[in-house]
Short mmCIF file of C-alpha atoms and ligand atoms in Angstrom, two decimals:
data_model
loop_
_atom_site.label_atom_id
_atom_site.label_comp_id
_atom_site.label_asym_id
_atom_site.label_seq_id
_atom_site.Cartn_x
_atom_site.Cartn_y
_atom_site.Cartn_z
CA MET A 1 -94.01 22.97 106.40
CA SER A 2 -93.78 19.47 104.81
CA GLY A 3 -95.05 18.71 101.25
CA LYS A 4 -98.63 17.60 100.73
CA LYS A 5 -99.20 14.37 98.99
CA LEU A 6 -101.74 15.13 96.26
CA PRO A 7 -103.58 12.27 94.43
CA ALA A 8 -102.01 11.66 91.07
CA VAL A 9 -105.14 12.84 89.14
CA LEU A 10 -105.18 16.07 90.89
CA LYS A 11 -101.57 16.69 90.28
CA THR A 12 -102.12 16.13 86.48
CA VAL A 13 -105.13 18.65 86.54
CA GLY A 14 -102.99 21.09 88.31
CA PHE A 15 -100.28 20.97 85.58
CA ILE A 16 -102.68 21.27 82.87
CA LEU A 17 -103.77 24.57 84.31
CA ILE A 18 -100.34 25.63 85.00
CA LEU A 19 -99.09 24.86 81.65
CA GLY A 20 -101.81 27.03 80.20
CA ALA A 21 -100.09 29.99 81.97
CA VAL A 22 -96.45 29.22 81.14
CA THR A 23 -95.47 28.77 77.54
CA LEU A 24 -93.45 25.47 77.14
CA PRO A 25 -91.22 24.82 75.56
CA VAL A 26 -89.46 28.01 75.34
CA ALA A 27 -86.17 26.61 73.85
CA ALA A 28 -84.42 29.89 74.40
CA GLN A 29 -80.98 28.42 74.41
CA ALA A 30 -80.74 24.72 73.83
CA GLY A 31 -77.43 23.21 74.34
CA VAL A 32 -74.94 23.52 77.18
CA PRO A 33 -76.10 25.86 80.00
CA VAL A 34 -74.37 29.26 79.89
CA SER A 35 -76.41 31.39 82.27
CA ASP A 36 -75.16 32.77 85.62
CA GLN A 37 -77.74 30.58 87.26
CA ALA A 38 -75.85 27.58 85.95
CA ARG A 39 -72.74 28.45 87.78
CA ILE A 40 -71.65 25.47 89.96
CA GLU A 41 -70.91 26.33 93.58
CA MET A 42 -67.59 25.00 94.91
CA GLY A 43 -66.25 24.42 98.38
CA ARG A 44 -62.70 24.01 99.50
CA SER A 45 -62.31 20.80 97.45
CA LEU A 46 -63.27 19.56 94.03
CA VAL A 47 -66.71 18.36 94.93
CA TRP A 48 -69.76 19.66 93.54
CA TYR A 49 -73.62 18.95 92.87
CA HIS A 50 -75.37 18.46 89.63
CA THR A 51 -76.02 21.93 88.37
CA CYS A 52 -78.33 22.30 85.23
CA PRO A 53 -81.14 24.78 85.88
CA GLY A 54 -84.52 23.17 84.94
CA ASP A 55 -83.04 19.56 85.02
CA TYR A 56 -85.11 18.66 88.04
CA ASN A 57 -84.96 14.79 87.45
CA GLN A 58 -81.12 15.04 87.18
CA ASP A 59 -80.89 13.03 83.94
CA GLY A 60 -78.86 15.69 82.44
CA LEU A 61 -81.45 17.07 79.94
CA VAL A 62 -84.18 19.71 80.38
CA ASN A 63 -87.37 18.54 78.94
CA ALA A 64 -91.05 17.86 79.92
CA SER A 65 -89.99 14.84 82.14
CA ASP A 66 -88.59 17.53 84.58
CA ILE A 67 -92.22 18.63 85.46
CA THR A 68 -92.76 15.27 87.21
CA PRO A 69 -90.37 15.72 90.24
CA LEU A 70 -91.62 19.27 90.45
CA GLY A 71 -95.17 18.18 90.73
CA ALA A 72 -94.13 15.52 93.38
CA SER A 73 -92.43 18.20 95.46
CA LEU A 74 -94.88 20.96 95.17
CA ASN A 75 -95.41 23.02 98.37
CA GLU A 76 -92.03 21.89 99.96
CA SER A 77 -90.53 24.74 101.75
CA ALA A 78 -87.09 25.10 103.12
CA LEU A 79 -85.93 25.11 106.77
CA PRO A 80 -85.37 27.92 107.40
CA ASP A 81 -84.72 29.83 104.21
CA GLU A 82 -83.02 27.64 101.58
CA PHE A 83 -82.81 24.00 100.76
CA PRO A 84 -79.38 22.36 101.57
CA SER A 85 -77.33 21.97 98.34
CA HIS A 86 -77.18 18.11 98.78
CA LEU A 87 -80.90 17.65 98.29
CA GLN A 88 -82.69 17.31 95.06
CA PHE A 89 -85.08 19.96 96.45
CA ALA A 90 -82.30 22.56 95.98
CA LEU A 91 -82.29 21.87 92.29
CA ILE A 92 -86.11 21.77 92.00
CA ASP A 93 -86.39 25.11 93.64
CA GLY A 94 -85.39 26.69 90.36
CA ASP A 95 -85.92 30.39 91.44
CA ARG A 96 -84.15 29.66 94.78
CA ASN A 97 -86.90 31.33 96.93
CA GLY A 98 -86.99 28.52 99.43
CA MET A 99 -90.32 27.10 98.11
CA ILE A 100 -91.19 24.76 95.45
CA THR A 101 -94.13 26.22 93.76
CA VAL A 102 -95.48 26.55 90.21
CA ALA A 103 -93.24 29.46 89.80
CA ASP A 104 -90.38 26.85 89.49
CA LEU A 105 -91.76 25.82 86.12
CA THR A 106 -90.10 28.83 84.73
CA ALA A 107 -86.73 27.49 84.87
CA ILE A 108 -87.67 24.46 82.91
CA GLY A 109 -89.12 26.78 80.26
CA ALA A 110 -86.22 29.13 80.16
CA ASN A 111 -83.74 26.25 79.83
CA PHE A 112 -85.85 23.80 77.84
CA GLY A 113 -83.61 21.64 75.63
CA CYS A 114 -80.46 22.46 77.68
CA ASP A 115 -78.26 19.50 78.52
CA VAL A 116 -75.14 18.54 80.37
CA LEU A 117 -75.13 14.97 78.98
CA GLY A 118 -71.32 15.46 78.25
CA GLY A 119 -70.69 15.61 81.96
CA TYR A 120 -68.01 17.90 83.42
CA ASN A 121 -64.56 18.99 82.41
CA VAL A 122 -62.02 19.77 85.07
CA TYR A 123 -59.50 22.44 84.60
CA ALA A 124 -56.47 23.66 86.43
CA ALA A 125 -54.13 26.65 85.88
CA ASP A 126 -51.23 28.44 87.58
CA SER A 127 -52.66 31.78 87.24
CA GLN A 128 -56.20 32.92 87.75
CA ASP A 129 -55.95 34.87 84.34
CA GLU A 130 -56.59 31.53 82.73
CA TYR A 131 -60.17 31.40 83.99
CA PRO A 132 -62.63 31.81 81.23
CA THR A 133 -63.49 35.49 80.43
CA SER A 134 -67.12 34.65 80.18
CA ASN A 135 -69.72 31.84 80.49
CA THR A 136 -69.43 31.10 76.81
CA ALA A 137 -65.68 31.82 76.27
CA PRO A 138 -63.54 28.93 75.02
CA SER A 139 -61.06 27.52 77.50
CA LYS A 140 -57.66 29.22 77.37
CA PRO A 141 -54.61 27.34 76.04
CA ASN A 142 -52.70 27.65 79.22
CA ALA A 143 -55.59 26.27 81.22
CA TYR A 144 -54.98 22.42 81.72
CA LEU A 145 -57.73 20.01 81.09
CA MET A 146 -57.01 17.67 84.06
CA GLY A 147 -59.82 15.15 83.62
CA HIS A 148 -63.49 14.51 82.97
CA VAL A 149 -66.25 13.40 85.15
CA ALA A 150 -69.27 11.69 83.23
CA LEU A 151 -72.70 12.09 84.58
CA ALA A 152 -72.59 8.31 85.31
CA ASP A 153 -69.69 8.80 87.64
CA THR A 154 -71.71 10.44 90.31
CA THR A 155 -70.95 9.42 93.87
CA THR A 156 -74.67 9.50 94.57
CA PRO A 157 -76.27 6.48 93.17
CA ALA A 158 -79.83 6.89 91.66
CA GLY A 159 -82.50 6.91 94.37
CA GLN A 160 -80.07 7.75 97.12
CA VAL A 161 -81.81 9.59 99.89
CA ALA A 162 -80.84 12.05 102.65
CA ASP A 163 -82.31 12.99 105.91
CA TYR A 164 -84.35 16.21 105.87
CA ASP A 165 -87.15 17.47 108.16
CA GLU A 166 -87.22 14.14 109.99
CA ARG A 167 -87.81 12.05 106.84
CA LYS A 168 -85.92 10.82 103.85
CA VAL A 169 -85.98 12.81 100.69
CA LEU A 170 -83.98 12.33 97.33
CA ALA A 171 -80.30 13.34 97.30
CA ARG A 172 -78.88 15.56 94.67
CA LYS A 173 -76.28 14.02 92.50
CA ARG A 174 -72.70 14.67 93.80
CA PHE A 175 -69.44 14.62 91.80
CA ALA A 176 -65.82 14.58 93.06
CA PHE A 177 -62.46 14.72 91.40
CA ASP A 178 -59.38 13.43 93.12
CA VAL A 179 -56.50 15.76 92.83
CA GLU A 180 -53.44 13.53 92.52
CA TYR A 181 -50.73 16.19 92.86
CA PRO A 182 -52.41 19.02 94.80
CA LEU A 183 -49.44 21.45 94.74
CA GLU A 184 -49.11 21.02 90.94
CA HIS A 185 -51.61 23.81 90.05
CA ARG A 186 -53.16 26.37 92.14
CA TYR A 187 -56.48 27.38 90.53
CA TRP A 188 -59.11 24.87 89.63
CA TRP A 189 -62.61 24.94 88.20
CA VAL A 190 -65.13 22.71 86.29
CA ARG A 191 -67.30 23.40 83.23
CA PRO A 192 -70.44 21.40 82.15
CA VAL A 193 -70.37 19.88 78.72
CA ASP A 194 -73.32 19.20 76.47
CA LYS A 195 -73.87 16.16 74.12
CA ASN A 196 -72.01 17.90 71.37
CA GLY A 197 -69.01 18.71 73.40
CA ASN A 198 -69.74 22.37 73.97
CA GLU A 199 -68.61 23.93 77.27
CA GLY A 200 -70.86 26.15 79.48
CA THR A 201 -70.67 28.34 82.53
CA PRO A 202 -67.43 27.77 84.46
CA SER A 203 -67.87 26.90 88.14
CA GLU A 204 -66.64 29.09 90.95
CA MET A 205 -62.90 28.86 91.18
CA VAL A 206 -61.30 26.50 93.86
CA VAL A 207 -57.91 27.88 95.10
CA ASP A 208 -55.57 25.09 96.48
CA PRO A 209 -58.20 22.28 96.52
CA GLY A 210 -57.82 20.03 99.61
CA ALA A 211 -55.82 22.72 101.50
CA ASN A 212 -56.72 22.34 105.16
CA VAL A 213 -54.21 24.86 106.59
CA PRO A 214 -55.62 27.75 108.62
CA ARG A 215 -55.55 30.96 106.63
CA ASP A 216 -57.64 33.27 108.85
CA ASP A 217 -56.22 36.21 110.59
CA LEU A 218 -56.90 34.81 114.02
CA SER A 219 -54.45 32.06 113.30
CA ALA A 220 -51.36 34.28 112.87
CA ALA A 221 -48.54 32.95 115.03
CA VAL A 222 -47.05 35.64 117.31
CA ALA A 223 -43.29 35.59 116.88
CA SER A 224 -40.36 37.29 118.55
CA TRP A 225 -36.48 37.33 118.35
CA ASP A 226 -34.19 36.91 121.26
CA SER A 227 -30.99 38.53 120.24
CA GLN A 228 -29.01 37.02 123.25
CA THR A 229 -29.66 33.43 122.16
CA PHE A 230 -30.16 33.99 118.53
CA THR A 231 -33.64 32.23 118.85
CA LEU A 232 -36.78 32.83 116.92
CA SER A 233 -39.92 31.83 119.09
CA TRP A 234 -43.52 31.90 118.24
CA TYR A 235 -46.81 31.01 120.03
CA TYR A 236 -49.08 28.60 118.27
CA TYR A 237 -52.35 30.18 117.03
CA HIS A 238 -54.81 27.88 115.21
CA CYS A 239 -58.50 28.94 115.36
CA GLY A 240 -60.66 26.00 116.57
CA ASP A 241 -57.83 23.85 117.85
CA TYR A 242 -58.75 24.26 121.41
CA ASN A 243 -56.88 21.26 122.77
CA LEU A 244 -53.67 22.31 120.87
CA ASP A 245 -53.08 18.88 119.22
CA GLY A 246 -52.67 20.53 115.72
CA PHE A 247 -56.08 19.52 114.25
CA VAL A 248 -59.53 20.99 114.49
CA ASP A 249 -61.90 18.12 115.21
CA ILE A 250 -64.52 16.91 117.57
CA SER A 251 -61.99 16.27 120.26
CA ASP A 252 -61.79 20.08 120.56
CA LEU A 253 -65.33 20.08 121.99
CA THR A 254 -63.79 18.61 125.21
CA GLN A 255 -62.06 21.74 126.03
CA LEU A 256 -65.41 23.63 125.52
CA THR A 257 -67.14 21.44 128.01
CA VAL A 258 -64.42 22.15 130.56
CA TYR A 259 -64.92 25.89 130.42
CA PHE A 260 -68.54 26.13 129.00
CA GLY A 261 -70.22 29.27 130.35
CA GLU A 262 -67.12 30.70 131.86
CA THR A 263 -65.70 34.26 131.48
CA VAL A 264 -62.44 33.98 129.58
CA SER A 265 -59.18 34.74 131.06
CA SER A 266 -57.47 37.87 129.79
CA ASP A 267 -54.18 35.87 129.48
CA GLU A 268 -53.84 35.26 125.80
CA ASN A 269 -52.00 32.11 126.29
CA SER A 270 -54.37 30.58 128.69
CA ALA A 271 -56.51 27.48 127.93
CA SER A 272 -59.78 29.49 128.42
CA TYR A 273 -58.61 32.28 125.99
CA ILE A 274 -57.70 29.70 123.48
CA ALA A 275 -61.05 27.95 123.65
CA ASP A 276 -62.85 31.28 123.00
CA GLY A 277 -62.70 30.74 119.28
CA ASP A 278 -65.14 33.64 118.39
CA ARG A 279 -63.33 35.93 120.94
CA SER A 280 -66.70 36.89 122.56
CA GLY A 281 -65.17 36.81 126.06
CA VAL A 282 -67.29 33.74 127.12
CA ILE A 283 -67.13 30.12 126.17
CA ASP A 284 -70.45 29.45 124.54
CA ALA A 285 -72.18 28.06 121.53
CA GLY A 286 -70.36 30.42 119.20
CA ASP A 287 -67.18 28.59 119.97
CA ILE A 288 -68.67 25.39 118.77
CA GLU A 289 -69.54 26.99 115.40
CA VAL A 290 -65.94 27.94 115.12
CA ILE A 291 -64.98 24.24 115.25
CA GLU A 292 -67.53 23.55 112.39
CA GLN A 293 -66.08 26.39 110.29
CA HIS A 294 -62.59 25.23 110.64
CA LEU A 295 -63.19 21.51 110.73
CA ASN A 296 -60.26 19.43 109.62
CA SER A 297 -57.90 22.24 109.71
CA ALA A 298 -54.38 21.17 110.33
CA VAL A 299 -51.02 22.46 111.30
CA VAL A 300 -48.41 19.70 111.07
CA GLY A 301 -45.40 21.98 111.12
CA TYR A 302 -43.96 25.44 110.42
CA ALA A 303 -41.71 26.80 107.72
CA ILE A 304 -39.34 29.42 108.82
CA TYR A 305 -38.46 32.34 106.34
CA ALA A 306 -35.71 34.93 106.26
CA SER A 307 -35.23 37.86 103.91
CA ALA A 308 -33.34 41.18 103.66
CA SER A 309 -36.39 42.54 101.91
CA LEU A 310 -39.85 43.42 103.27
CA ALA A 311 -41.21 42.68 99.78
CA SER A 312 -40.80 38.91 100.26
CA TYR A 313 -43.23 38.86 103.13
CA PRO A 314 -46.54 37.36 101.87
CA ASN A 315 -49.11 40.18 101.25
CA THR A 316 -52.02 37.84 101.97
CA ASN A 317 -52.68 34.73 104.26
CA ASP A 318 -53.01 32.49 101.20
CA ALA A 319 -50.19 33.84 98.99
CA SER A 320 -47.64 31.49 97.59
CA SER A 321 -44.28 31.99 99.37
CA ALA A 322 -41.81 33.74 97.05
CA LEU A 323 -38.78 32.18 98.94
CA GLU A 324 -37.67 28.72 99.97
CA PRO A 325 -37.91 28.47 103.79
CA ILE A 326 -34.58 28.50 105.68
CA ALA A 327 -35.79 25.68 107.99
CA THR A 328 -38.91 23.72 108.84
CA ILE A 329 -40.13 22.31 112.17
CA GLY A 330 -42.45 19.34 111.96
CA TYR A 331 -45.04 18.80 114.82
CA ASN A 332 -42.93 15.84 116.22
CA SER A 333 -40.56 18.65 117.30
CA TRP A 334 -42.73 20.15 119.88
CA ASN A 335 -45.12 18.41 122.13
CA TYR A 336 -48.66 19.63 121.67
CA ALA A 337 -50.23 17.42 124.32
CA GLU A 338 -47.93 18.36 127.10
CA GLN A 339 -48.75 21.98 126.64
CA ALA A 340 -52.63 21.65 126.27
CA GLN A 341 -53.21 23.78 129.30
CA TYR A 342 -51.06 26.62 127.94
CA ARG A 343 -50.53 27.92 124.37
CA SER A 344 -47.58 25.99 122.76
CA LEU A 345 -44.29 27.99 122.35
CA ILE A 346 -42.20 26.83 119.46
CA SER A 347 -38.63 27.97 118.97
CA ILE A 348 -35.59 27.45 116.75
CA GLU A 349 -31.98 28.76 117.08
CA LEU A 350 -30.73 30.52 113.99
CA PRO A 351 -27.01 31.29 114.73
CA ASP A 352 -26.22 32.53 111.29
CA ILE A 353 -28.81 35.27 111.04
CA THR A 354 -27.43 38.66 110.54
CA ALA A 355 -28.59 42.16 111.43
CA ASN A 356 -31.47 43.69 109.53
CA THR A 357 -32.88 40.35 108.50
CA TYR A 358 -36.66 39.91 108.53
CA LEU A 359 -38.00 36.71 109.86
CA TRP A 360 -41.48 35.01 109.79
CA VAL A 361 -43.08 31.68 110.04
CA ARG A 362 -45.89 30.06 108.24
CA PRO A 363 -47.87 26.76 109.22
CA TYR A 364 -48.27 24.09 106.77
CA ASP A 365 -50.77 21.12 106.52
CA LEU A 366 -50.32 17.54 105.40
CA PHE A 367 -50.20 18.45 101.76
CA GLY A 368 -47.64 21.23 102.43
CA TYR A 369 -50.06 24.07 101.76
CA GLU A 370 -49.10 27.03 103.67
CA GLY A 371 -51.31 29.21 105.94
CA THR A 372 -51.34 32.64 107.68
CA PRO A 373 -47.92 34.17 108.07
CA SER A 374 -46.75 35.21 111.52
CA ASN A 375 -45.99 38.85 112.23
CA LEU A 376 -42.69 40.17 110.80
CA VAL A 377 -39.64 40.01 113.10
CA GLN A 378 -36.79 42.23 112.40
CA VAL A 379 -33.24 41.22 113.70
CA GLU A 380 -31.56 44.20 115.09
CA1 CA B 401 -84.12 16.21 83.16
CA1 CA B 402 -89.02 28.29 94.18
CA1 CA B 403 -57.58 19.89 118.29
#
């Protein structure tokens, strides 16, 4: 599975033959990359990897020098199906078929002369309508240029290696942009810039960079209203937070070791039911994956909402709240740890609530981002 070390002379001979079959340079579109293949993949935060199809040596320009790292990586194949994004191999596998072969010369030819020597521009907007309408479209006037990241500003110094297949291989250049006021703008993306200042293919959009609040359906709090005491109560649901301390982290593995292999109790508020993150009915490896998927997710409090109109209820888990909350409850107000053996029940008295009011709660994280709304409760 691992790469074969060819003597340098053989490699050169190989490339002369290959170059005979592939016409280089093609120079189809010198300048900034504008193909769909050049679209930068983004996660939940403003972190991305160097993305310039054909730029295999990561110097920001596609030219004949990019053949060298391809030659040095020939016959590498991915474990199991694609190279992890943080490896230079992921870049060199230009046709993304999980193998580094002579066919990956094509991306060099197709992008010959392309460059991202101008680094990356970082944009934000309050509406996704401000996202560029095409890969070549100029940035819209209501999209804010929040900053610029030069190629030299990579967080991965030249020559940095990463572990792969029980050895060290070259890392891919990584870039990061710190969002100073995360709640200021909702939609973010980056665009590559060439040496002449032209902007290319916009990245995937990041909504609420840095948000760590749960927004999956399984994290909807279950709320109810007690008309005798004028109390709104809700059970804490937070996918992956098996020990009920408000955060999804490795400490949640402890609960899995307690119940591992066991059939889950049918009591939805029991500790074993809570630890069954994938709801398979058994505590098993799938529940470890849930921790990975939701790692760093946080609930540090709940915002309580009241409205006479159903229309104010969020129509998606990540929707911005249209109202100000009538109250908030910080996590200091209920003791997670004491209730670790049973689902936390949180409550608030709302003596001024009138009949026909709708109530719901939403969790929030350290930044104040809001997550999955609870069910709607109607005050009779
Ligand atoms: Ca290059
Ligand atoms: Ca390939
Ligand atoms: Ca936890």
